[in-house]
Every structure is written in structure tokens, then in C-alpha cells.
Coordinates of C-alpha atoms in Angstrom, one line a residue:
M1 CA 115.3 -25.7 -67.7
A2 CA 113.6 -27.1 -70.8
P3 CA 112.1 -30.6 -70.5
N4 CA 113.7 -33.5 -72.4
N5 CA 111.0 -34.4 -75.0
A6 CA 112.7 -37.6 -76.3
N7 CA 110.4 -40.6 -76.8
V8 CA 112.5 -42.8 -74.5
A9 CA 113.1 -46.4 -75.8
A10 CA 112.6 -49.5 -73.8
R11 CA 115.7 -51.4 -73.0
G12 CA 116.7 -54.9 -73.8
V13 CA 115.3 -55.2 -77.3
S14 CA 116.9 -54.5 -80.7
Y15 CA 113.8 -52.6 -82.0
F16 CA 112.2 -49.3 -80.9
T17 CA 109.3 -49.4 -78.6
P18 CA 108.5 -46.7 -76.1
A19 CA 109.4 -47.4 -72.4
Q20 CA 106.4 -48.0 -70.2
N21 CA 107.2 -46.7 -66.7
P22 CA 105.3 -47.6 -64.7
P23 CA 103.8 -50.6 -66.5
A24 CA 100.3 -50.7 -67.7
G25 CA 97.9 -52.0 -65.1
T26 CA 99.6 -50.1 -62.2
A27 CA 97.1 -48.2 -60.0
T28 CA 97.7 -44.6 -59.2
S29 CA 98.5 -44.2 -55.5
P30 CA 96.9 -42.3 -54.0
Q31 CA 93.9 -42.2 -56.2
P32 CA 92.9 -38.7 -57.4
N33 CA 89.8 -38.6 -55.4
G34 CA 91.6 -39.9 -52.3
R35 CA 89.8 -43.3 -52.2
P36 CA 91.8 -46.4 -51.3
V37 CA 93.3 -48.6 -53.9
P38 CA 91.2 -51.8 -54.2
T39 CA 93.0 -55.0 -53.1
I40 CA 93.0 -56.3 -56.6
F41 CA 95.1 -53.4 -57.8
K42 CA 97.6 -53.5 -54.9
P43 CA 101.0 -54.9 -55.8
L44 CA 101.9 -58.4 -54.8
R45 CA 105.5 -59.3 -54.2
I46 CA 106.7 -62.9 -54.3
R47 CA 110.4 -63.5 -53.7
G48 CA 112.2 -61.0 -55.9
V49 CA 109.3 -60.3 -58.3
T50 CA 106.6 -57.6 -57.9
F51 CA 103.4 -57.9 -59.8
Q52 CA 101.7 -54.5 -60.2
N53 CA 98.2 -55.9 -59.7
R54 CA 96.4 -59.2 -58.9
I55 CA 94.6 -59.8 -62.2
W56 CA 96.6 -62.5 -64.0
L57 CA 96.3 -64.2 -67.4
S58 CA 95.8 -68.0 -67.2
P59 CA 97.9 -70.3 -69.4
L60 CA 95.8 -70.8 -72.5
C61 CA 96.8 -73.5 -75.0
Q62 CA 96.7 -72.3 -78.6
Y63 CA 97.5 -75.5 -80.5
S64 CA 99.5 -73.3 -83.0
A65 CA 103.1 -74.3 -82.6
Q66 CA 105.3 -76.0 -85.1
D67 CA 107.5 -78.9 -83.8
G68 CA 107.0 -77.4 -80.4
A69 CA 108.2 -73.9 -81.4
M70 CA 105.9 -71.0 -81.0
T71 CA 104.9 -69.0 -84.1
P72 CA 103.9 -65.3 -84.7
W73 CA 100.4 -66.2 -83.5
H74 CA 101.7 -66.6 -80.0
L75 CA 103.4 -63.2 -80.0
A76 CA 100.2 -61.6 -81.3
H77 CA 98.0 -63.4 -78.9
L78 CA 100.1 -62.8 -75.8
G79 CA 101.3 -59.3 -76.8
G80 CA 97.8 -58.0 -77.3
I81 CA 96.9 -59.0 -73.8
L82 CA 100.1 -58.2 -71.9
T83 CA 100.4 -54.6 -73.3
R84 CA 97.1 -54.0 -71.5
G85 CA 98.4 -54.7 -68.0
P86 CA 97.7 -58.0 -66.4
G87 CA 99.9 -58.4 -63.3
L88 CA 101.3 -61.6 -64.7
T89 CA 101.0 -63.2 -68.2
M90 CA 101.4 -67.0 -68.0
V91 CA 102.4 -68.8 -71.2
E92 CA 100.4 -71.9 -72.1
A93 CA 101.2 -75.5 -70.9
T94 CA 104.6 -76.1 -72.5
A95 CA 105.8 -79.7 -72.9
V96 CA 109.0 -80.8 -71.3
T97 CA 109.3 -83.7 -73.7
S98 CA 108.0 -84.3 -77.2
N99 CA 105.5 -86.9 -76.1
G100 CA 104.4 -84.7 -73.3
R101 CA 102.4 -82.5 -75.7
I102 CA 98.6 -82.6 -75.7
T103 CA 98.5 -82.3 -79.5
P104 CA 101.2 -82.2 -82.2
E105 CA 100.7 -78.5 -82.3
D106 CA 101.5 -77.8 -78.7
S107 CA 104.4 -75.6 -77.6
G108 CA 107.5 -77.2 -76.0
I109 CA 110.7 -76.5 -74.3
W110 CA 112.6 -79.7 -74.7
S111 CA 114.9 -78.5 -77.4
Q112 CA 117.1 -75.5 -78.1
H113 CA 115.3 -74.7 -81.3
Q114 CA 112.2 -73.8 -79.3
L115 CA 114.0 -71.1 -77.2
L116 CA 114.3 -68.3 -79.7
P117 CA 110.5 -67.8 -80.3
L118 CA 110.0 -68.1 -76.5
K119 CA 112.6 -65.4 -76.0
Q120 CA 111.0 -63.1 -78.5
V121 CA 107.8 -63.3 -76.4
V122 CA 109.6 -62.8 -73.1
D123 CA 111.7 -59.9 -74.5
F124 CA 108.6 -58.2 -75.7
A125 CA 106.9 -58.6 -72.4
H126 CA 109.9 -57.1 -70.6
S127 CA 110.1 -54.2 -73.1
Q128 CA 106.6 -53.4 -71.8
S129 CA 107.8 -53.7 -68.2
Q130 CA 105.5 -56.7 -67.7
K131 CA 106.0 -59.9 -65.9
I132 CA 105.7 -63.2 -67.7
G133 CA 105.7 -66.9 -66.6
I134 CA 105.7 -70.3 -68.2
Q135 CA 103.8 -73.4 -67.3
L136 CA 105.9 -76.6 -67.6
A137 CA 103.8 -79.6 -68.4
H138 CA 103.5 -83.2 -69.4
A139 CA 100.2 -84.4 -70.8
G140 CA 100.6 -88.0 -69.7
R141 CA 97.7 -90.2 -70.7
K142 CA 95.9 -87.2 -72.4
A143 CA 98.7 -86.8 -74.9
S144 CA 98.6 -87.4 -78.7
T145 CA 95.1 -85.9 -79.2
V146 CA 93.9 -83.3 -81.7
A147 CA 93.0 -79.6 -81.3
P148 CA 89.7 -79.3 -79.5
W149 CA 88.0 -77.4 -82.3
I150 CA 88.6 -80.4 -84.5
D151 CA 87.4 -83.2 -82.2
G152 CA 87.4 -83.2 -78.4
D153 CA 87.8 -87.0 -78.2
A154 CA 90.0 -88.0 -81.1
T155 CA 93.5 -89.5 -81.0
A156 CA 96.2 -88.0 -83.1
S157 CA 97.5 -90.8 -85.3
K158 CA 101.0 -91.1 -86.6
E159 CA 99.8 -89.9 -90.0
I160 CA 99.1 -86.5 -88.6
G161 CA 102.1 -86.3 -86.3
G162 CA 100.8 -88.1 -83.3
W163 CA 102.5 -90.7 -81.1
P164 CA 99.6 -93.0 -79.9
D165 CA 102.1 -95.8 -79.1
D166 CA 104.3 -93.6 -76.9
V167 CA 101.8 -92.3 -74.4
W168 CA 102.6 -92.6 -70.7
G169 CA 100.7 -92.7 -67.4
P170 CA 100.9 -94.0 -63.9
S171 CA 99.0 -97.1 -64.9
A172 CA 97.8 -98.6 -68.2
I173 CA 94.4 -97.0 -68.0
P174 CA 93.3 -94.7 -70.8
F175 CA 91.5 -91.5 -70.0
E176 CA 88.6 -92.8 -72.1
D177 CA 88.1 -95.4 -74.8
S178 CA 88.9 -93.1 -77.7
Y179 CA 92.2 -92.0 -76.2
P180 CA 95.5 -94.0 -76.5
K181 CA 96.1 -96.7 -73.9
P182 CA 99.1 -95.4 -71.9
K183 CA 102.2 -97.3 -71.0
E184 CA 102.8 -97.6 -67.2
L185 CA 105.9 -95.5 -66.4
T186 CA 108.8 -97.5 -65.0
R187 CA 110.7 -96.2 -62.0
E188 CA 113.6 -95.5 -64.3
A189 CA 111.4 -93.5 -66.7
I190 CA 110.0 -91.5 -63.7
K191 CA 113.5 -90.5 -62.7
V192 CA 114.2 -89.4 -66.3
L193 CA 111.1 -87.3 -66.4
V194 CA 112.0 -85.6 -63.1
N195 CA 115.3 -84.6 -64.8
E196 CA 113.4 -83.4 -67.9
F197 CA 111.3 -81.0 -65.8
A198 CA 114.5 -79.7 -64.3
E199 CA 116.2 -79.2 -67.7
A200 CA 113.1 -77.5 -69.0
A201 CA 113.3 -75.1 -66.0
K202 CA 116.9 -74.3 -66.8
R203 CA 115.9 -73.4 -70.4
A204 CA 113.0 -71.2 -69.1
I205 CA 115.5 -69.4 -66.9
E206 CA 117.9 -69.0 -69.8
V207 CA 115.1 -67.5 -71.9
G208 CA 114.4 -65.0 -69.1
F209 CA 111.0 -65.9 -67.7
D210 CA 110.1 -64.3 -64.4
V211 CA 108.0 -67.2 -63.0
I212 CA 107.8 -71.0 -63.5
E213 CA 104.6 -72.9 -62.9
I214 CA 104.4 -76.7 -62.7
H215 CA 101.2 -78.2 -64.2
N216 CA 99.7 -80.7 -61.7
A217 CA 96.1 -80.4 -62.8
H218 CA 93.4 -81.3 -65.4
G219 CA 94.2 -85.0 -65.7
Y220 CA 97.7 -84.5 -67.1
L221 CA 100.7 -86.6 -65.9
L222 CA 101.3 -85.3 -62.4
H223 CA 97.6 -85.0 -61.6
S224 CA 97.0 -88.6 -62.8
F225 CA 99.7 -89.8 -60.3
I226 CA 98.3 -88.1 -57.2
S227 CA 94.8 -89.3 -57.8
P228 CA 93.9 -92.9 -56.9
I229 CA 91.2 -93.0 -59.6
S230 CA 94.0 -93.1 -62.2
N231 CA 97.0 -94.4 -60.2
K232 CA 96.7 -98.1 -59.5
R233 CA 100.4 -98.7 -58.9
T234 CA 101.6 -100.9 -56.0
D235 CA 105.2 -99.5 -55.8
E236 CA 106.5 -96.5 -54.0
Y237 CA 104.6 -94.2 -56.5
G238 CA 101.2 -95.7 -55.8
G239 CA 98.9 -96.7 -53.0
G240 CA 98.7 -94.3 -50.1
F241 CA 98.7 -90.5 -50.2
E242 CA 102.4 -90.1 -49.4
N243 CA 103.4 -92.5 -52.3
R244 CA 101.0 -90.9 -54.8
I245 CA 102.4 -87.4 -54.2
R246 CA 106.0 -88.6 -54.4
F247 CA 106.4 -87.9 -58.2
T248 CA 105.0 -84.4 -57.8
L249 CA 107.3 -83.6 -54.9
E250 CA 110.4 -85.0 -56.8
V251 CA 109.6 -82.7 -59.7
V252 CA 109.1 -79.7 -57.4
D253 CA 112.4 -80.4 -55.6
A254 CA 114.3 -80.8 -58.9
V255 CA 112.9 -77.7 -60.4
R256 CA 113.3 -75.6 -57.3
A257 CA 117.0 -76.7 -57.1
V258 CA 117.9 -75.2 -60.4
M259 CA 116.0 -71.9 -59.9
P260 CA 117.5 -68.7 -58.5
E261 CA 116.3 -68.0 -54.9
S262 CA 114.7 -64.7 -56.2
M263 CA 112.5 -66.5 -58.7
P264 CA 108.9 -67.6 -57.7
L265 CA 107.7 -71.2 -58.3
F266 CA 104.0 -71.9 -58.7
L267 CA 102.0 -75.1 -59.0
R268 CA 98.6 -75.5 -60.6
I269 CA 96.5 -78.2 -59.0
S270 CA 93.0 -79.7 -59.5
A271 CA 91.5 -79.4 -56.1
T272 CA 89.1 -82.2 -56.8
D273 CA 88.3 -84.8 -59.4
W274 CA 84.6 -84.0 -59.1
L275 CA 83.7 -87.7 -58.6
E276 CA 82.1 -87.4 -55.1
E277 CA 78.6 -87.7 -56.7
S278 CA 79.1 -89.9 -59.8
L279 CA 81.5 -92.4 -58.2
P280 CA 81.1 -91.9 -54.4
D281 CA 82.5 -95.4 -53.6
E282 CA 85.6 -95.0 -55.7
P283 CA 88.7 -93.4 -54.2
S284 CA 89.6 -90.1 -56.0
W285 CA 91.4 -86.8 -55.4
R286 CA 89.2 -84.6 -53.2
S287 CA 89.4 -81.1 -51.8
E288 CA 90.6 -82.4 -48.4
D289 CA 93.6 -83.9 -50.2
T290 CA 94.4 -80.6 -51.7
A291 CA 94.2 -78.9 -48.3
R292 CA 96.5 -81.7 -47.0
I293 CA 99.2 -81.3 -49.7
A294 CA 99.2 -77.5 -49.7
P295 CA 101.5 -77.0 -46.7
I296 CA 103.7 -79.9 -47.9
L297 CA 104.2 -78.1 -51.2
Y298 CA 105.2 -74.9 -49.4
E299 CA 107.8 -76.8 -47.5
H300 CA 109.2 -78.1 -50.7
G301 CA 109.6 -74.6 -52.2
I302 CA 106.2 -73.8 -53.9
D303 CA 105.4 -70.2 -53.4
L304 CA 101.9 -70.1 -54.8
L305 CA 99.2 -72.7 -55.4
D306 CA 97.0 -72.0 -58.5
V307 CA 93.7 -73.8 -57.6
S308 CA 91.7 -75.2 -60.4
S309 CA 89.7 -78.5 -60.6
G310 CA 88.7 -81.6 -62.6
G311 CA 89.9 -83.0 -65.9
N312 CA 90.9 -86.4 -64.7
H313 CA 87.8 -88.6 -65.4
T314 CA 85.0 -88.6 -67.9
K315 CA 82.4 -89.1 -65.2
Q316 CA 83.2 -86.0 -63.3
K317 CA 80.2 -83.9 -62.2
V318 CA 81.2 -80.3 -62.1
R319 CA 79.1 -77.9 -60.1
G320 CA 79.5 -74.8 -62.2
G321 CA 78.4 -71.2 -61.7
P322 CA 80.1 -67.9 -61.1
A323 CA 83.5 -68.3 -59.4
Y324 CA 82.6 -71.9 -58.9
Q325 CA 86.2 -73.0 -58.0
S326 CA 86.8 -70.2 -55.4
P327 CA 85.5 -72.4 -52.5
F328 CA 88.4 -74.7 -53.1
A329 CA 90.9 -71.8 -52.9
R330 CA 89.2 -70.7 -49.7
D331 CA 89.7 -74.3 -48.3
V332 CA 93.4 -74.0 -49.0
M333 CA 93.5 -70.6 -47.4
K334 CA 91.9 -72.0 -44.3
A335 CA 94.2 -75.1 -44.3
I336 CA 97.3 -72.8 -44.2
G337 CA 95.9 -70.5 -41.6
A338 CA 95.5 -67.5 -43.9
N339 CA 93.2 -64.7 -42.6
G340 CA 92.9 -62.6 -45.7
A341 CA 94.7 -61.6 -48.9
Y342 CA 98.5 -61.3 -48.4
T343 CA 100.0 -57.9 -48.0
P344 CA 103.8 -58.2 -48.6
P345 CA 106.4 -56.1 -46.8
S346 CA 107.1 -52.8 -48.6
E347 CA 110.1 -53.0 -51.0
H348 CA 111.3 -49.8 -49.3
D349 CA 111.4 -51.4 -45.8
G350 CA 115.0 -51.4 -44.5
G351 CA 116.9 -54.6 -44.8
L352 CA 114.3 -56.5 -46.8
N353 CA 115.8 -59.5 -48.5
P354 CA 114.9 -59.4 -52.2
S355 CA 114.8 -63.2 -52.2
A356 CA 112.8 -63.6 -49.1
R357 CA 109.7 -65.9 -49.3
S358 CA 106.3 -64.8 -48.2
E359 CA 105.4 -66.0 -44.8
R360 CA 102.9 -68.5 -46.1
L361 CA 101.8 -70.2 -49.3
L362 CA 99.9 -67.9 -51.6
V363 CA 96.7 -68.9 -53.4
T364 CA 95.0 -68.0 -56.6
S365 CA 91.5 -68.7 -57.8
V366 CA 90.5 -69.3 -61.4
G367 CA 87.3 -70.2 -63.3
A368 CA 84.1 -68.2 -64.2
I369 CA 85.3 -65.0 -62.4
T370 CA 83.7 -62.5 -64.8
S371 CA 83.5 -59.2 -63.0
G372 CA 85.9 -56.9 -61.1
I373 CA 83.5 -56.7 -58.2
T374 CA 83.4 -60.5 -57.8
A375 CA 87.2 -60.6 -58.0
E376 CA 87.6 -57.8 -55.4
R377 CA 85.2 -59.5 -53.1
L378 CA 87.0 -62.8 -53.3
L379 CA 90.2 -61.1 -52.2
D380 CA 88.6 -59.0 -49.5
E381 CA 86.8 -62.0 -48.1
G382 CA 89.9 -64.1 -47.9
F383 CA 89.2 -66.6 -50.7
C384 CA 92.6 -66.0 -52.4
D385 CA 95.5 -63.7 -52.9
A386 CA 95.1 -63.1 -56.7
I387 CA 92.7 -63.8 -59.5
V388 CA 93.6 -65.8 -62.7
V389 CA 91.4 -65.3 -65.8
G390 CA 91.4 -67.1 -69.1
R391 CA 88.4 -66.7 -71.3
G392 CA 87.7 -63.2 -70.0
F393 CA 91.0 -62.0 -71.5
L394 CA 90.3 -63.8 -74.7
K395 CA 87.0 -61.9 -75.1
N396 CA 88.4 -58.6 -73.8
P397 CA 92.2 -58.1 -73.8
S398 CA 91.6 -54.9 -71.9
L399 CA 90.0 -56.7 -69.0
V400 CA 92.2 -55.0 -66.4
W401 CA 91.0 -51.6 -67.6
A402 CA 87.4 -52.8 -67.7
W403 CA 87.5 -54.0 -64.2
A404 CA 89.1 -50.8 -63.0
D405 CA 86.2 -48.9 -64.5
E406 CA 83.7 -51.4 -63.0
L407 CA 85.1 -50.8 -59.5
A408 CA 84.3 -47.0 -59.7
T409 CA 81.8 -47.2 -56.8
Y410 CA 82.8 -50.5 -55.0
G411 CA 83.3 -50.0 -51.3
L412 CA 82.1 -46.4 -51.2
D413 CA 79.8 -45.4 -48.3
N414 CA 78.0 -43.0 -50.7
P415 CA 78.4 -44.5 -54.2
K416 CA 78.4 -41.9 -56.9
D417 CA 79.7 -42.9 -60.3
D418 CA 81.9 -40.1 -61.5
G419 CA 82.7 -42.1 -64.7
E420 CA 86.4 -42.4 -63.9
G421 CA 86.7 -45.7 -62.1
I422 CA 89.9 -46.7 -60.5
Q423 CA 92.7 -44.8 -62.2
I424 CA 95.4 -47.1 -63.6
R425 CA 98.3 -46.7 -65.9
L426 CA 97.7 -47.5 -69.6
A427 CA 100.3 -48.2 -72.3
N428 CA 101.5 -44.8 -73.7
Q429 CA 100.3 -45.7 -77.2
I430 CA 96.8 -46.5 -75.9
R431 CA 96.2 -43.9 -73.3
W432 CA 96.9 -40.8 -75.3
G433 CA 94.0 -41.6 -77.6
F434 CA 91.6 -41.4 -74.6
K435 CA 93.1 -38.6 -72.6
G436 CA 94.7 -36.5 -75.2
R437 CA 98.2 -35.1 -75.5
G438 CA 100.4 -34.8 -72.4
K439 CA 102.9 -32.2 -71.2
R440 CA 106.3 -33.3 -69.9
T441 CA 107.7 -31.0 -67.2
S442 CA 111.3 -30.2 -66.6
D443 CA 111.6 -32.8 -63.9
G444 CA 110.7 -35.5 -66.4
K445 CA 107.2 -36.1 -65.2
E446 CA 104.2 -36.2 -67.5
D447 CA 101.0 -34.2 -67.0
H448 CA 98.8 -36.8 -68.6
G449 CA 95.6 -38.5 -67.6
D450 CA 95.3 -42.3 -67.4
N451 CA 92.2 -44.4 -67.9
G452 CA 88.6 -43.1 -67.8
K453 CA 85.7 -42.5 -70.1
H454 CA 86.7 -40.0 -72.8
D455 CA 84.3 -37.1 -73.2
G456 CA 85.1 -36.5 -76.9
K457 CA 87.3 -33.6 -76.0
S458 CA 90.9 -33.3 -74.9
T459 CA 92.7 -30.9 -72.5
Y460 CA 95.3 -30.6 -75.1
G461 CA 93.1 -30.5 -78.2
A462 CA 93.9 -33.9 -79.5
K463 CA 91.4 -35.4 -82.0
V464 CA 90.4 -39.0 -81.2

């Protein structure tokens, strides 16, 4: 029987692009040399969504939208990365209201006119068999500023599209003197904002996102409410721990209530304000607070805690270095009783509920994780369940591939670099240039190599 040599089209889009099955970034299992698949390349299943690996793109603000609507820049930026196989691509902080943007050029999801460009990005991701999420955000007292490459401390005036007189916060305390002084949110305005987050989530679901993340970090609105350094309220949204986390929990409850049971909900949190050294006598948000809130968030429907830090005060003293935020992720893992990276039940297990939650809160680490070996060690040593990378992907969109190559000898008793690394699937249009022409068999399978160092020759005589 002759093979079907059709270049099969991806489904769900009006244009032709080849189907990617399995998606780029999927590890071959078993590996050709019989070695085990590293944890970072093992699939992770959360509710009804399976991520082919645990190397994920962090939400990266581009400051390139027009009236909150994404432009072709966003499709080029995200498309160039997601075609190369991160397990999850997270779209940048996306404002739930117009005055919730960081700058006038931030993306938004408060209006129907913003949905089409978002859907174009989502549909392209799905045409590549990739998973894509969106981070819902409100900038709070750090709103109405300008793109960071212009001035990191400047207010966006009305003349350039800003809204310095309509900036909100838990208290009337500016982030710093050069920022707008926020208005203290009334109880009624808080209720409206909770609903705005829920409405934004509905739009994200309509567009087709696979994951929703709530932004509760980096000094933006929700973070500024949970921290006593920025929240000086005396009502039910201020004061003690339970009151300060109330707004966040109301947003989580409202968003979870409109989501399908099969759809994962994440939350990004700043584990600490980094004020223990610079303002030791001032109350602030600290790592023990994050460990305390983590199980509460799980009870309210958060599936994964994306652990970052800082951004809420100008006097923060960050202790940087390689993987410098990973100890905070490990603290959360300890607080929830995790004893290692999560291994989900097999999708082929009989009777597995596709909407079933993982048995515990999952945790990611982000920040200065610059090598595949470091990332794999963090998972193997129980710091987290997945790795989130930002600048690494900006510098090298093929980071997943690079880390697969880097892990060639990791964990071997007798390391010997055979030059092939961990074998993963590459997008069809990319991999043929490195491994030559394939040969489709009568059962529809392709005899075609995946990643690896090209030797300048090809089994099938392709010139590269």
C-alpha cells in the first residue's frame, strides 16, 4: 500500500500551515539510546490540559498595543517562540480595564475590539498544537507610566494618552514620587473590579485560551492590596492578613466561577517585597506570608502558583544570582507538603476524569534560570514543578532545543557526549533542515530524525 504523501494541513485556521503532531518540544519516549526522559521534558497535566514539557514562556510586556489591541508585533514575537516548543506560552499582562494598563501601549481585554487580534495569536498557537495562556492584570498604582526604554520613572501624561488622574490603589500612596498619586478604591469600586476580572476571563475563554493566570505580583493592584507596606486601609480590605488577601480571593472566586472545570487557573505572586533588610521594622509581605496563602489559594481553585518576587517598593533589596527566586518556590512546596515535582496520572489510566485537579497546588519558579541543567536540578530536587523563563526566550527563541542539547550527559553514570542531546520533536519546517528529508511509510509514520547536531550531510541527500 502506497503511503499518503499529502502535506497535511493544521485544523482550525483559514490558511495553510502544516500540522504538527506531536507538537514541537515533545520528547521522544523512549529515547533512542534508552536513557530516561529528564523531568523537565516529561508532560505535565493540569485539569484537562497537557503540557508537553515543563519549560514555559513567562508573560513579557511588549508595550506595543494600540488602544489595548495587539498588533502584528505580538504575533511575530509570540509566534517565533511558540513554534519552537515551550510547553506553555503565556501572553503578557493584559489589562482588564483601560486604566489598568501599565502604559498607554499595553494590551487589554476589556473591549470586544481587542478580541480579534488575541484570537489570531491563539489560533496560530493551536495550529501548531501548542498551549497558550493569558495573564489578566490591573496595574493599580503603577499605571499610567511610559515604556521602560523611554523612562523607567516617568508618568504618562494626558497629552501622550495617559490617565494620571484616574490611577487606583488600596491607599492614596504613590509607588514613588514621580508616579501618579492613586485614589483609594472604594468598596463599591472593588466590587466592580472583581466583576471586571470575571468579564475579562469570559472574553479569554471566548477567544480560546487554554489557561488563565491572575497577576498578583510586582506591585500591581492585587499585590499592593495583600502587602501592608502599601495597604493602610482600616476596613475589611485592610489591616490583618485575612482582610488584606480578601480582594485577591474575591477575584479568584469570580474568575474560577466562570471557567470550565477542565481549564487551569494560575496565579502569579511576589513571594516577598524584599524589604526585610532595608525596612526591617516596617510590616511588609514576606515569604512566610506566601507560604501561608498558598494552601488557601488552592482551596479557592488556583491550580498553580507562579512564584516571583518584589516590585512593590522602591527600597527593595533584591538578593540576585542564578535562580535567585527558586528558594521561595521551594518554601511553597514545603508548605503544601510536596516531596518532589508532580507526576500526573497517565491520560490512559482507566476512568481518569479529564477535569480532575492535581492532588496538590503546583508551583513554578522564574528568574535567572539560564541553563537546562539548573532547571532540571530544580525539578529533581523538589524546588518546583515547572520552569518559567522570560529573557532566555527573548535571547534564544529555540531555548527548549538548546536545553535539550545541554542535557546530553546530565544524570548519566558514565557521561559521554554523543552530540545528540535529549531527542525532542521540532516543527516540521525547522527540523528537515537539520536532519534532511524524511520518508513516510504506509502506516503514516515518518522516518525522520528530530533535533541534534547536523553533520553537514543528510541520510536523504538534502542540502542544508
